[in-house]
């Protein structure tokens, strides 16, 4: 669309420059007449006092009541072989051009001129005499107005065709935009974006207004001026309520729902005017005067009230921080500035002035409306993504809970069934060891150690299956962490690392001190096992609002994103001989204490575990 606008603006500039070498006729002569009573030869022989001088910088003279035609006489300067005369505005139903008593142009009553342009070719064979124009017919007067240019035919042709054709191209582009937007909205089907359908009507109505406003349309449709007027009025009657409905959908009904009342009045009046239009057509336009009052005078006032009211609301919303309202106000301000500037030029210009740039103000305003709709699309898309992420997280949590529940039941059942046979087997192995020789005793001791290891795994199973805190109490967290660090310092030293504590005092939580220590022994032990030379483990604890934050950070080997995402899964471990039960137990203990646990890690840069527990304020 931006490319189209650039092309059209460039075309407008080129068109504006194409007539710089033309000769503008500043005046001509006019003689009133009756249809069929006078030939061009008789008009040329009429006394000079019958001719009235007219000027291009004055309004078109209105005909007396007893005449229905007029002769116009123009002095044409010497022209080249391929030249032409471009009349800016022609009125009536018939236009004929004569030169040296020879007919050189005839509209043949197939066009109902209503201020449209006419291009009359001029050739050297026609002679050098004055040009006589015959204009008649039409219920809104006849004659010519605006500028009359004489110049090169190829230079005047762009002014004749393209200048008014821009309206048709622009209107067609808007209709195409409305159709594309309608198709998009049909497939999206988002309830909150139903205002987009009203924007489709707004863009479509503006497109029809541009096309029916263009004088170029009369060259295509001929004398179907009434059909063009009906399409123009219908588009206007659709535009005004659709514009208000779109505003309401985007910004709401407002305080006191005054906008809803105004919208209902507008809808009712548009429907009334549309019914009146149909009745006027059926009665062969006998109610034209009353219809003009309703659709021009009253509707014009209603349009001014609407624009002022909606702009006022938009400014108020923008002042309150509504970005959409600010965009609406900016687009409307561009339209208003361009339109007012052209009106000032129109009223202050010494000669005729053609209103042209206001259409681009409308385009800028439509763009602001499209931007507002686009922001609605973006907000709905972001909200859909947020809902999708929440749903995915909920599904993952539900699946994990279901897996944990199944594994817990299985672990509890197996642990109870296996622990007793293991204890019995261990006792028998110890008795055999006392009665065996040194070599056999060494093997039996190794078997007992493996049974003890199996017993520890079964204990982890039971803790995982039943993480409930049997002995719940309020305890000071920093002291327990010091105890855990004291236990694991020798192991860290063996790995060539150290444990550093940064603990805030007076941090109380509710839970089981034994289970708490078990969880952090698992976490710190994992950090110790990941260390290399000059390794460092920093254990920090502090209070943040209503929670206690505990951080265990190391500079070990770290983990890949794929490994990080699987932590806490049943039986997953990145150790060679690991079972993953220790971390699973830690997750369950933290969960039982109503806390959360998060892992942050990068390969080769270490890992940080952040545990967040609710603080106890009873002490």
Coordinates of C-alpha atoms in Angstrom, one line a residue:
X1 CA 0.0 0.0 0.0
X2 CA 2.9 2.4 0.8
X3 CA 4.3 1.6 -2.7
X4 CA 0.9 2.5 -4.2
X5 CA 0.7 5.8 -2.3
X6 CA 4.3 6.7 -3.4
X7 CA 3.4 6.0 -7.0
X8 CA 0.2 8.1 -6.8
X9 CA 1.8 11.0 -5.1
X10 CA 4.7 11.0 -7.6
X11 CA 2.1 10.8 -10.5
X12 CA 0.3 13.8 -8.9
X13 CA 3.5 15.8 -8.9
X14 CA 4.4 14.9 -12.5
X15 CA 0.8 15.7 -13.6
X16 CA 1.1 19.1 -11.8
X17 CA 4.3 19.9 -13.8
X18 CA 3.0 18.6 -17.1
X19 CA 0.9 21.7 -17.7
X20 CA 3.6 24.3 -17.0
X21 CA 4.0 25.2 -20.7
X22 CA 0.2 25.5 -21.3
X23 CA -1.5 28.8 -22.1
X24 CA -4.3 29.6 -19.6
X25 CA -7.2 31.5 -21.1
X26 CA -8.2 34.2 -18.5
X27 CA -11.5 35.1 -20.1
X28 CA -14.1 34.5 -22.8
X29 CA -17.4 35.8 -24.0
X30 CA -20.9 34.4 -23.3
X31 CA -24.3 34.8 -25.1
X32 CA -27.5 33.3 -23.8
X33 CA -29.7 31.4 -26.3
X34 CA -32.6 29.1 -26.8
X35 CA -32.1 25.5 -28.0
X36 CA -32.5 25.1 -31.8
X37 CA -33.1 28.8 -32.5
X38 CA -29.7 29.9 -33.6
X39 CA -26.8 28.5 -35.7
X40 CA -23.1 29.2 -35.1
X41 CA -23.1 31.6 -38.1
X42 CA -26.0 33.6 -36.6
X43 CA -24.3 33.7 -33.2
X44 CA -21.1 34.9 -34.7
X45 CA -23.0 37.7 -36.6
X46 CA -24.8 38.8 -33.4
X47 CA -24.0 42.4 -32.2
X48 CA -21.2 42.7 -29.7
X49 CA -23.5 44.1 -27.0
X50 CA -25.2 40.6 -26.9
X51 CA -22.0 39.1 -25.6
X52 CA -21.1 39.2 -21.9
X53 CA -17.4 39.0 -20.8
X54 CA -16.6 36.2 -18.4
X55 CA -13.5 35.7 -16.3
X56 CA -11.8 32.4 -15.2
X57 CA -11.4 33.8 -11.6
X58 CA -15.1 34.4 -11.2
X59 CA -18.0 32.1 -10.6
X60 CA -19.9 30.6 -13.5
X61 CA -22.8 33.0 -14.4
X62 CA -26.2 31.6 -13.7
X63 CA -28.6 31.5 -16.7
X64 CA -31.8 33.6 -16.8
X65 CA -35.1 31.9 -16.3
X66 CA -36.1 32.1 -20.0
X67 CA -33.0 30.5 -21.5
X68 CA -31.8 26.9 -21.7
X69 CA -28.5 27.2 -23.7
X70 CA -25.5 29.4 -24.1
X71 CA -22.9 30.3 -26.7
X72 CA -19.3 30.8 -25.5
X73 CA -16.6 32.5 -27.7
X74 CA -12.9 32.0 -27.0
X75 CA -10.0 33.5 -28.7
X76 CA -7.4 30.7 -29.3
X77 CA -3.7 31.7 -29.7
X78 CA -1.8 30.2 -32.6
X79 CA -1.2 26.5 -31.8
X80 CA 0.9 23.6 -33.1
X81 CA -0.5 20.8 -35.2
X82 CA -1.3 18.5 -32.3
X83 CA -2.9 20.8 -29.8
X84 CA -6.0 20.8 -27.7
X85 CA -8.3 22.8 -25.4
X86 CA -8.8 21.6 -21.9
X87 CA -11.9 22.9 -20.1
X88 CA -11.7 22.3 -16.4
X89 CA -15.5 22.2 -15.6
X90 CA -18.3 21.7 -18.0
X91 CA -22.0 21.6 -17.1
X92 CA -25.1 20.5 -18.9
X93 CA -25.9 17.5 -21.2
X94 CA -24.8 18.8 -24.6
X95 CA -21.5 20.4 -25.6
X96 CA -20.6 21.3 -29.2
X97 CA -17.5 23.1 -30.5
X98 CA -17.3 25.1 -33.8
X99 CA -14.4 26.7 -35.6
X100 CA -14.9 28.7 -38.8
X101 CA -18.5 27.4 -38.9
X102 CA -17.3 23.8 -38.8
X103 CA -18.3 21.3 -36.1
X104 CA -15.1 19.9 -34.5
X105 CA -16.6 18.4 -31.3
X106 CA -20.0 17.0 -30.3
X107 CA -20.9 15.2 -27.0
X108 CA -24.0 13.9 -28.7
X109 CA -26.0 14.2 -25.5
X110 CA -24.5 11.0 -24.0
X111 CA -22.8 12.7 -21.1
X112 CA -24.5 14.5 -18.2
X113 CA -21.7 17.0 -17.4
X114 CA -21.6 18.0 -13.8
X115 CA -18.3 19.8 -13.4
X116 CA -16.2 17.3 -15.3
X117 CA -13.4 18.0 -17.7
X118 CA -13.6 18.1 -21.5
X119 CA -10.7 17.8 -23.9
X120 CA -11.3 19.2 -27.4
X121 CA -8.7 18.4 -30.1
X122 CA -7.4 21.3 -32.2
X123 CA -5.7 21.0 -35.6
X124 CA -4.1 23.4 -38.1
X125 CA -6.7 22.5 -40.7
X126 CA -9.5 24.1 -38.6
X127 CA -8.1 27.6 -39.2
X128 CA -7.3 30.4 -36.8
X129 CA -10.7 31.8 -36.0
X130 CA -12.3 32.0 -32.6
X131 CA -13.7 28.9 -31.0
X132 CA -17.5 28.8 -30.4
X133 CA -18.9 26.4 -27.7
X134 CA -22.6 25.5 -27.5
X135 CA -23.8 24.3 -24.1
X136 CA -27.3 23.3 -23.1
X137 CA -29.5 21.0 -21.0
X138 CA -29.0 19.7 -17.5
X139 CA -31.2 20.4 -14.5
X140 CA -28.3 22.1 -12.7
X141 CA -27.3 24.7 -15.3
X142 CA -25.0 24.6 -18.2
X143 CA -21.9 26.4 -19.4
X144 CA -18.3 26.2 -18.3
X145 CA -16.3 27.1 -15.2
X146 CA -12.8 27.0 -13.8
X147 CA -9.7 27.2 -16.0
X148 CA -9.4 26.8 -19.7
X149 CA -6.0 25.6 -21.0
X150 CA -4.7 25.6 -24.5
X151 CA -1.6 23.6 -25.2
X152 CA 0.1 20.5 -26.6
X153 CA -2.3 17.6 -26.9
X154 CA 0.1 15.1 -25.3
X155 CA 0.8 17.5 -22.4
X156 CA -2.9 18.1 -21.7
X157 CA -4.0 14.4 -22.0
X158 CA -2.5 13.5 -18.5
X159 CA -4.3 16.4 -16.9
X160 CA -7.5 15.3 -18.6
X161 CA -7.3 11.6 -17.7
X162 CA -5.0 11.0 -14.8
X163 CA -5.8 13.9 -12.5
X164 CA -9.3 12.7 -11.9
X165 CA -8.3 9.1 -12.5
X166 CA -6.3 9.2 -9.3
X167 CA -9.6 9.3 -7.4
X168 CA -10.8 6.1 -9.1
X169 CA -7.5 4.4 -8.6
X170 CA -7.4 5.4 -4.9
X171 CA -11.0 4.4 -4.4
X172 CA -10.4 1.1 -6.1
X173 CA -7.4 0.4 -3.9
X174 CA -9.4 1.1 -0.8
X175 CA -12.1 -1.3 -1.9
X176 CA -9.5 -3.9 -2.6
X177 CA -8.0 -3.3 0.9
X178 CA -11.4 -3.8 2.4
X179 CA -11.9 -7.1 0.5
X180 CA -8.5 -8.4 1.7
X181 CA -9.2 -7.4 5.3
X182 CA -12.6 -9.0 5.1
X183 CA -11.1 -12.3 4.0
X184 CA -8.5 -12.2 6.8
X185 CA -11.2 -11.5 9.4
X186 CA -13.3 -14.3 8.1
X187 CA -10.6 -16.9 8.7
X188 CA -9.5 -15.4 12.0
X189 CA -12.9 -15.3 13.6
X190 CA -11.8 -13.6 16.8
X191 CA -14.7 -12.3 18.8
X192 CA -12.8 -9.3 20.2
X193 CA -11.8 -8.2 16.7
X194 CA -15.4 -7.9 15.5
X195 CA -14.6 -4.2 15.2
X196 CA -12.6 -5.1 12.2
X197 CA -15.8 -5.7 10.2
X198 CA -16.8 -2.2 10.9
X199 CA -13.4 -1.0 9.7
X200 CA -14.1 -3.0 6.5
X201 CA -17.3 -1.0 6.0
X202 CA -15.4 2.3 6.7
X203 CA -12.7 1.6 4.2
X204 CA -15.2 0.3 1.6
X205 CA -17.4 3.4 2.0
X206 CA -14.5 5.7 1.6
X207 CA -13.5 3.8 -1.5
X208 CA -17.0 4.2 -3.0
X209 CA -17.0 7.9 -2.0
X210 CA -13.7 8.5 -3.8
X211 CA -14.8 6.8 -7.0
X212 CA -18.2 8.5 -7.2
X213 CA -16.7 11.9 -6.3
X214 CA -14.3 11.7 -9.3
X215 CA -15.5 13.7 -12.4
X216 CA -13.7 11.0 -14.5
X217 CA -16.6 8.6 -13.7
X218 CA -18.9 10.7 -15.9
X219 CA -16.8 9.8 -18.9
X220 CA -17.4 6.1 -18.2
X221 CA -21.0 6.1 -17.2
X222 CA -22.3 8.8 -19.5
X223 CA -25.5 10.4 -18.3
X224 CA -26.1 8.1 -15.3
X225 CA -25.5 10.9 -12.8
X226 CA -28.4 9.9 -10.6
X227 CA -27.0 6.4 -10.2
X228 CA -23.6 7.9 -9.2
X229 CA -25.4 10.2 -6.7
X230 CA -27.3 7.3 -5.2
X231 CA -24.1 5.3 -4.7
X232 CA -22.4 8.3 -3.1
X233 CA -25.2 8.9 -0.7
X234 CA -25.5 5.2 0.2
X235 CA -21.7 5.0 0.9
X236 CA -22.0 8.1 3.1
X237 CA -25.0 6.7 5.0
X238 CA -23.0 3.5 5.7
X239 CA -19.8 5.3 6.5
X240 CA -21.0 7.5 9.4
X241 CA -22.6 4.8 11.7
X242 CA -19.9 2.3 10.8
X243 CA -17.2 4.7 11.8
X244 CA -19.0 5.3 15.2
X245 CA -19.4 1.5 15.7
X246 CA -15.7 0.9 15.0
X247 CA -14.8 3.6 17.5
X248 CA -17.1 2.0 20.1
X249 CA -15.6 -1.4 19.5
X250 CA -12.0 -0.2 20.0
X251 CA -12.5 2.3 22.9
X252 CA -15.7 1.1 24.5
X253 CA -19.0 2.8 25.1
X254 CA -17.5 5.4 27.5
X255 CA -18.8 6.8 30.7
X256 CA -22.6 6.9 30.9
X257 CA -22.9 5.0 27.5
X258 CA -23.5 8.3 25.7
X259 CA -21.6 6.9 22.7
X260 CA -24.2 4.1 22.4
X261 CA -27.1 6.6 22.4
X262 CA -25.4 8.7 19.8
X263 CA -24.7 5.6 17.7
X264 CA -28.4 4.5 17.9
X265 CA -29.5 8.0 16.8
X266 CA -27.1 7.9 13.9
X267 CA -28.1 4.4 12.8
X268 CA -31.8 5.4 12.9
X269 CA -31.2 8.6 10.8
X270 CA -29.1 6.7 8.2
X271 CA -31.9 4.1 7.8
X272 CA -34.4 6.9 7.5
X273 CA -32.4 8.7 4.8
X274 CA -31.9 5.4 2.9
X275 CA -35.6 4.7 2.9
X276 CA -36.2 8.3 1.8
X277 CA -33.7 7.7 -1.0
X278 CA -35.6 4.7 -2.3
X279 CA -38.9 6.5 -2.1
X280 CA -37.4 9.5 -4.0
X281 CA -36.2 7.2 -6.7
X282 CA -39.6 5.4 -7.0
X283 CA -41.3 8.9 -7.3
X284 CA -38.9 9.9 -10.1
X285 CA -37.0 12.3 -7.9
X286 CA -40.0 14.5 -7.1
X287 CA -38.9 14.9 -3.5
X288 CA -35.4 16.2 -4.4
X289 CA -35.7 19.4 -2.3
X290 CA -36.6 17.6 0.9
X291 CA -34.1 14.9 0.2
X292 CA -31.3 17.5 -0.2
X293 CA -32.3 19.0 3.1
X294 CA -32.1 15.6 4.8
X295 CA -28.9 14.3 3.2
X296 CA -26.9 17.6 2.8
X297 CA -28.0 20.1 5.5
X298 CA -29.0 17.9 8.4
X299 CA -26.6 15.1 7.6
X300 CA -23.8 17.6 7.3
X301 CA -24.5 19.0 10.7
X302 CA -24.7 15.5 12.1
X303 CA -21.3 14.6 10.5
X304 CA -19.6 17.7 12.1
X305 CA -21.1 16.8 15.5
X306 CA -19.9 13.2 15.1
X307 CA -16.3 14.1 14.1
X308 CA -16.0 16.7 16.9
X309 CA -17.5 14.3 19.5
X310 CA -15.3 11.3 18.5
X311 CA -12.2 13.4 18.3
X312 CA -12.9 14.9 21.8
X313 CA -13.3 11.4 23.2
X314 CA -10.1 10.2 21.5
X315 CA -8.2 13.2 23.0
X316 CA -9.5 12.4 26.4
X317 CA -8.6 8.8 26.1
X318 CA -5.1 9.7 24.8
X319 CA -4.6 12.1 27.7
X320 CA -5.3 9.1 30.0
X321 CA -2.6 7.0 28.4
X322 CA -4.6 5.1 25.7
X323 CA -2.1 4.6 22.9
X324 CA -4.8 3.6 20.4
X325 CA -6.6 6.9 21.1
X326 CA -3.3 8.8 20.5
X327 CA -2.9 7.1 17.1
X328 CA -6.6 7.9 16.3
X329 CA -6.1 11.5 17.3
X330 CA -2.9 11.8 15.2
X331 CA -4.5 10.3 12.1
X332 CA -7.5 12.6 12.4
X333 CA -5.2 15.6 13.0
X334 CA -3.4 14.9 9.8
X335 CA -6.7 14.7 7.9
X336 CA -8.0 17.9 9.6
X337 CA -4.8 19.9 8.9
X338 CA -4.6 18.9 5.3
X339 CA -8.3 19.5 4.7
X340 CA -8.3 22.9 6.5
X341 CA -5.2 24.0 4.7
X342 CA -6.8 23.2 1.3
X343 CA -9.9 25.0 2.3
X344 CA -7.9 28.1 3.2
X345 CA -6.1 27.9 -0.1
X346 CA -9.5 27.5 -1.9
X347 CA -11.0 30.6 -0.3
X348 CA -7.8 32.8 -0.6
X349 CA -6.8 31.8 -4.1
X350 CA -7.3 34.5 -6.7
X351 CA -8.3 31.9 -9.3
X352 CA -10.0 28.5 -9.3
X353 CA -8.5 26.0 -6.9
X354 CA -9.1 22.2 -7.2
X355 CA -9.4 20.4 -3.9
X356 CA -7.1 17.4 -4.2
X357 CA -4.9 16.7 -1.2
X358 CA -7.7 16.1 1.3
X359 CA -8.0 12.6 -0.1
X360 CA -4.5 11.8 1.1
X361 CA -5.6 13.1 4.5
X362 CA -8.4 10.5 4.5
X363 CA -5.8 7.9 3.5
X364 CA -3.6 8.9 6.5
X365 CA -6.7 8.7 8.7
X366 CA -7.6 5.2 7.4
X367 CA -4.0 4.1 8.0
X368 CA -4.3 5.2 11.6
X369 CA -7.5 3.1 11.9
X370 CA -5.7 0.1 10.4
X371 CA -2.8 0.5 12.8
X372 CA -5.2 0.5 15.7
X373 CA -6.7 -2.8 14.4
X374 CA -3.3 -4.2 13.8
X375 CA -2.4 -3.4 17.5
X376 CA -5.5 -5.4 18.4
X377 CA -4.3 -8.3 16.3
X378 CA -0.9 -8.1 18.1
X379 CA -2.5 -8.0 21.5
X380 CA -4.7 -11.0 20.8
X381 CA -1.7 -12.9 19.3
X382 CA 0.4 -12.2 22.4
X383 CA -2.4 -13.2 24.7
X384 CA -2.9 -16.4 22.7
X385 CA 0.8 -17.1 23.1
X386 CA 0.6 -16.5 26.8
X387 CA -2.4 -18.8 27.1
X388 CA -0.6 -21.4 25.1
X389 CA 2.5 -21.2 27.3
X390 CA 0.3 -21.4 30.5
X391 CA -1.6 -24.4 29.0
X392 CA 1.7 -26.1 28.1
X393 CA 3.1 -25.5 31.6
X394 CA -0.1 -26.7 33.2
X395 CA 0.0 -29.9 31.0
X396 CA 3.6 -30.5 31.9
X397 CA 2.8 -30.1 35.6
X398 CA -0.2 -32.4 35.4
X399 CA 1.8 -35.0 33.5
X400 CA 4.7 -34.8 36.0
X401 CA 2.3 -35.1 39.0
X402 CA 0.7 -38.1 37.4
X403 CA 4.1 -39.7 36.8
X404 CA 5.2 -38.9 40.3
X405 CA 2.1 -40.4 41.8
X406 CA 2.5 -43.6 39.8
X407 CA 6.2 -43.9 40.7
X408 CA 5.5 -43.0 44.4
X409 CA 3.0 -45.8 44.7
X410 CA 5.4 -48.3 42.9
X411 CA 8.4 -47.1 45.0
X412 CA 6.5 -47.4 48.3
X413 CA 5.3 -50.9 47.4
X414 CA 8.7 -52.2 46.2
X415 CA 10.6 -50.5 49.1
X416 CA 8.4 -52.2 51.8
X417 CA 8.6 -55.6 50.1
X418 CA 12.4 -55.5 49.5
X419 CA 13.8 -53.9 52.6
X420 CA 13.0 -56.8 55.0
X421 CA 14.6 -59.5 52.8
X422 CA 17.7 -57.3 52.4
X423 CA 18.0 -56.9 56.2
X424 CA 17.7 -60.6 56.7
X425 CA 20.2 -61.3 54.0
X426 CA 22.6 -58.7 55.5
X427 CA 22.3 -60.4 58.9
X428 CA 23.1 -63.9 57.5
X429 CA 26.1 -62.4 55.5
X430 CA 27.5 -60.9 58.7
X431 CA 27.2 -64.3 60.5
X432 CA 28.9 -66.0 57.6
X433 CA 31.7 -63.4 57.7
X434 CA 32.5 -64.2 61.3
X435 CA 33.0 -67.9 60.5
X436 CA 34.9 -67.4 57.2
X437 CA 38.5 -67.0 56.3
X438 CA 40.1 -63.7 55.3
X439 CA 39.5 -64.1 51.5
X440 CA 35.9 -65.1 51.9
X441 CA 35.4 -62.4 54.5
X442 CA 36.6 -59.7 52.1
X443 CA 34.0 -60.8 49.5
X444 CA 31.3 -61.0 52.2
X445 CA 32.1 -57.4 53.4
X446 CA 31.8 -56.2 49.8
X447 CA 28.4 -57.9 49.6
X448 CA 27.3 -56.2 52.9
X449 CA 28.4 -52.8 51.5
X450 CA 26.4 -53.3 48.4
X451 CA 23.4 -54.3 50.5
X452 CA 23.9 -51.1 52.6
X453 CA 24.0 -49.1 49.3
X454 CA 20.7 -50.8 48.2
X455 CA 19.2 -49.9 51.6
X456 CA 20.1 -46.3 51.1
X457 CA 18.5 -46.3 47.7
X458 CA 15.3 -47.9 49.2
X459 CA 15.4 -45.1 51.9
X460 CA 15.4 -42.6 49.1
X461 CA 12.5 -44.4 47.4
X462 CA 10.5 -44.1 50.6
X463 CA 11.4 -40.4 51.1
X464 CA 10.4 -39.8 47.5
X465 CA 7.2 -41.8 47.9
X466 CA 6.2 -40.1 51.2
X467 CA 7.9 -36.7 51.4
X468 CA 5.6 -35.6 54.2
X469 CA 7.3 -33.8 57.0
X470 CA 6.5 -35.9 60.0
X471 CA 8.3 -33.7 62.5
X472 CA 7.2 -30.2 61.4
X473 CA 8.8 -27.4 63.3
X474 CA 10.1 -23.8 62.9
X475 CA 13.8 -23.8 62.6
X476 CA 16.6 -21.4 61.9
X477 CA 17.8 -22.0 58.3
X478 CA 21.3 -20.6 58.5
X479 CA 22.4 -23.0 61.3
X480 CA 21.2 -26.0 59.3
X481 CA 23.1 -24.9 56.2
X482 CA 26.3 -24.5 58.2
X483 CA 25.8 -28.0 59.5
X484 CA 25.4 -29.3 56.0
X485 CA 28.4 -27.4 54.7
X486 CA 30.5 -28.8 57.6
X487 CA 29.6 -32.3 56.6
X488 CA 30.5 -31.8 52.9
X489 CA 33.7 -29.6 53.3
X490 CA 36.0 -32.7 53.4
X491 CA 34.4 -34.0 50.3
X492 CA 34.8 -30.7 48.6
X493 CA 38.5 -30.5 49.6
X494 CA 39.1 -33.9 48.1
X495 CA 37.8 -32.5 44.8
X496 CA 40.1 -29.5 45.1
X497 CA 37.3 -27.1 45.9
X498 CA 36.0 -25.0 48.8
X499 CA 32.6 -24.0 50.2
X500 CA 31.8 -20.4 50.9
X501 CA 28.9 -19.4 53.1
X502 CA 27.0 -16.0 52.8
X503 CA 24.1 -16.5 55.2
X504 CA 21.8 -13.9 56.7
X505 CA 20.9 -14.5 60.3
X506 CA 17.4 -14.9 61.6
X507 CA 15.9 -16.8 58.6
X508 CA 13.1 -19.0 60.0
X509 CA 11.1 -21.5 57.9
X510 CA 8.5 -24.2 58.8
X511 CA 9.4 -27.8 58.0
X512 CA 11.5 -30.8 59.0
X513 CA 15.1 -29.9 59.7
X514 CA 16.2 -33.5 58.9
X515 CA 14.5 -33.5 55.5
X516 CA 15.8 -29.9 54.8
X517 CA 19.3 -31.1 55.5
X518 CA 18.8 -34.1 53.3
X519 CA 17.7 -31.9 50.4
X520 CA 20.6 -29.5 50.6
X521 CA 23.1 -32.3 51.1
X522 CA 21.9 -33.7 47.7
X523 CA 22.2 -30.2 46.1
X524 CA 25.6 -29.3 47.5
X525 CA 27.0 -32.8 46.9
X526 CA 26.0 -32.5 43.2
X527 CA 27.9 -29.2 43.0
X528 CA 30.9 -30.8 44.7
X529 CA 31.0 -33.6 42.2
X530 CA 30.9 -31.2 39.3
X531 CA 34.0 -29.2 40.5
X532 CA 37.4 -29.2 38.9
X533 CA 40.6 -27.7 40.3
X534 CA 40.2 -24.5 42.3
X535 CA 36.4 -25.1 42.4
X536 CA 34.2 -22.8 44.5
X537 CA 30.7 -23.4 45.9
X538 CA 28.9 -20.4 47.2
X539 CA 25.9 -21.0 49.5
X540 CA 23.9 -17.8 50.1
X541 CA 20.6 -17.2 52.0
X542 CA 18.6 -14.0 52.4
X543 CA 15.1 -12.8 53.0
X544 CA 13.1 -11.2 50.2
X545 CA 9.6 -10.0 51.1
X546 CA 7.6 -13.0 52.4
X547 CA 10.1 -15.6 51.2
X548 CA 13.6 -17.0 52.0
X549 CA 15.9 -17.3 49.0
X550 CA 18.7 -19.9 49.1
X551 CA 21.3 -20.1 46.4
X552 CA 23.8 -22.8 45.8
X553 CA 26.2 -21.7 43.0
X554 CA 29.3 -23.5 41.7
X555 CA 31.8 -22.9 38.9
X556 CA 31.8 -26.5 37.8
X557 CA 31.3 -28.1 34.4
X558 CA 27.7 -26.9 34.1
X559 CA 25.0 -28.4 31.9
X560 CA 23.6 -28.2 28.4
X561 CA 20.1 -26.8 27.9
X562 CA 18.9 -30.4 27.0
X563 CA 20.3 -31.7 30.3
X564 CA 18.9 -28.8 32.3
X565 CA 15.4 -29.3 30.9
X566 CA 15.3 -32.9 32.2
X567 CA 16.3 -32.3 35.8
X568 CA 13.8 -33.7 38.2
X569 CA 12.5 -36.4 35.8
X570 CA 12.2 -39.8 37.2
X571 CA 15.5 -41.7 37.2
X572 CA 17.3 -39.1 35.0
X573 CA 21.0 -38.4 35.9
X574 CA 23.9 -37.0 34.0
X575 CA 26.3 -39.0 36.2
X576 CA 27.7 -42.4 35.1
X577 CA 26.5 -44.3 38.2
X578 CA 23.7 -41.9 39.2
X579 CA 20.1 -43.0 39.7
X580 CA 18.5 -39.5 39.8
X581 CA 16.7 -40.4 43.0
X582 CA 18.6 -37.8 45.1
X583 CA 17.4 -34.9 43.0
X584 CA 13.9 -36.3 42.8
X585 CA 13.9 -36.5 46.6
X586 CA 15.1 -32.9 46.8
X587 CA 12.3 -31.8 44.5
X588 CA 9.7 -33.6 46.6
X589 CA 11.0 -32.2 49.9
X590 CA 11.0 -28.6 48.6
X591 CA 7.5 -29.1 47.2
X592 CA 6.4 -30.5 50.6
X593 CA 7.7 -27.3 52.2
X594 CA 5.6 -25.2 49.8
X595 CA 8.7 -24.0 48.0
X596 CA 10.0 -23.8 44.5
X597 CA 13.3 -24.8 43.0
X598 CA 15.0 -23.4 39.8
X599 CA 18.2 -24.3 38.0
X600 CA 20.4 -22.0 35.9
X601 CA 23.4 -23.4 34.1
X602 CA 25.7 -23.0 31.1
X603 CA 28.1 -25.6 29.9
X604 CA 31.6 -24.9 31.2
X605 CA 30.4 -22.0 33.4
X606 CA 28.8 -23.7 36.3
X607 CA 25.4 -24.1 37.8
X608 CA 23.2 -22.2 40.2
X609 CA 20.3 -23.7 42.2
X610 CA 17.8 -21.2 43.6
X611 CA 15.3 -22.5 46.3
X612 CA 12.5 -20.2 47.4
X613 CA 10.7 -21.1 50.7
X614 CA 7.9 -19.2 52.5
X615 CA 9.3 -17.4 55.6
X616 CA 7.8 -18.0 59.0
X617 CA 7.0 -14.9 61.0
X618 CA 6.2 -16.5 64.3
X619 CA 9.7 -15.7 65.7

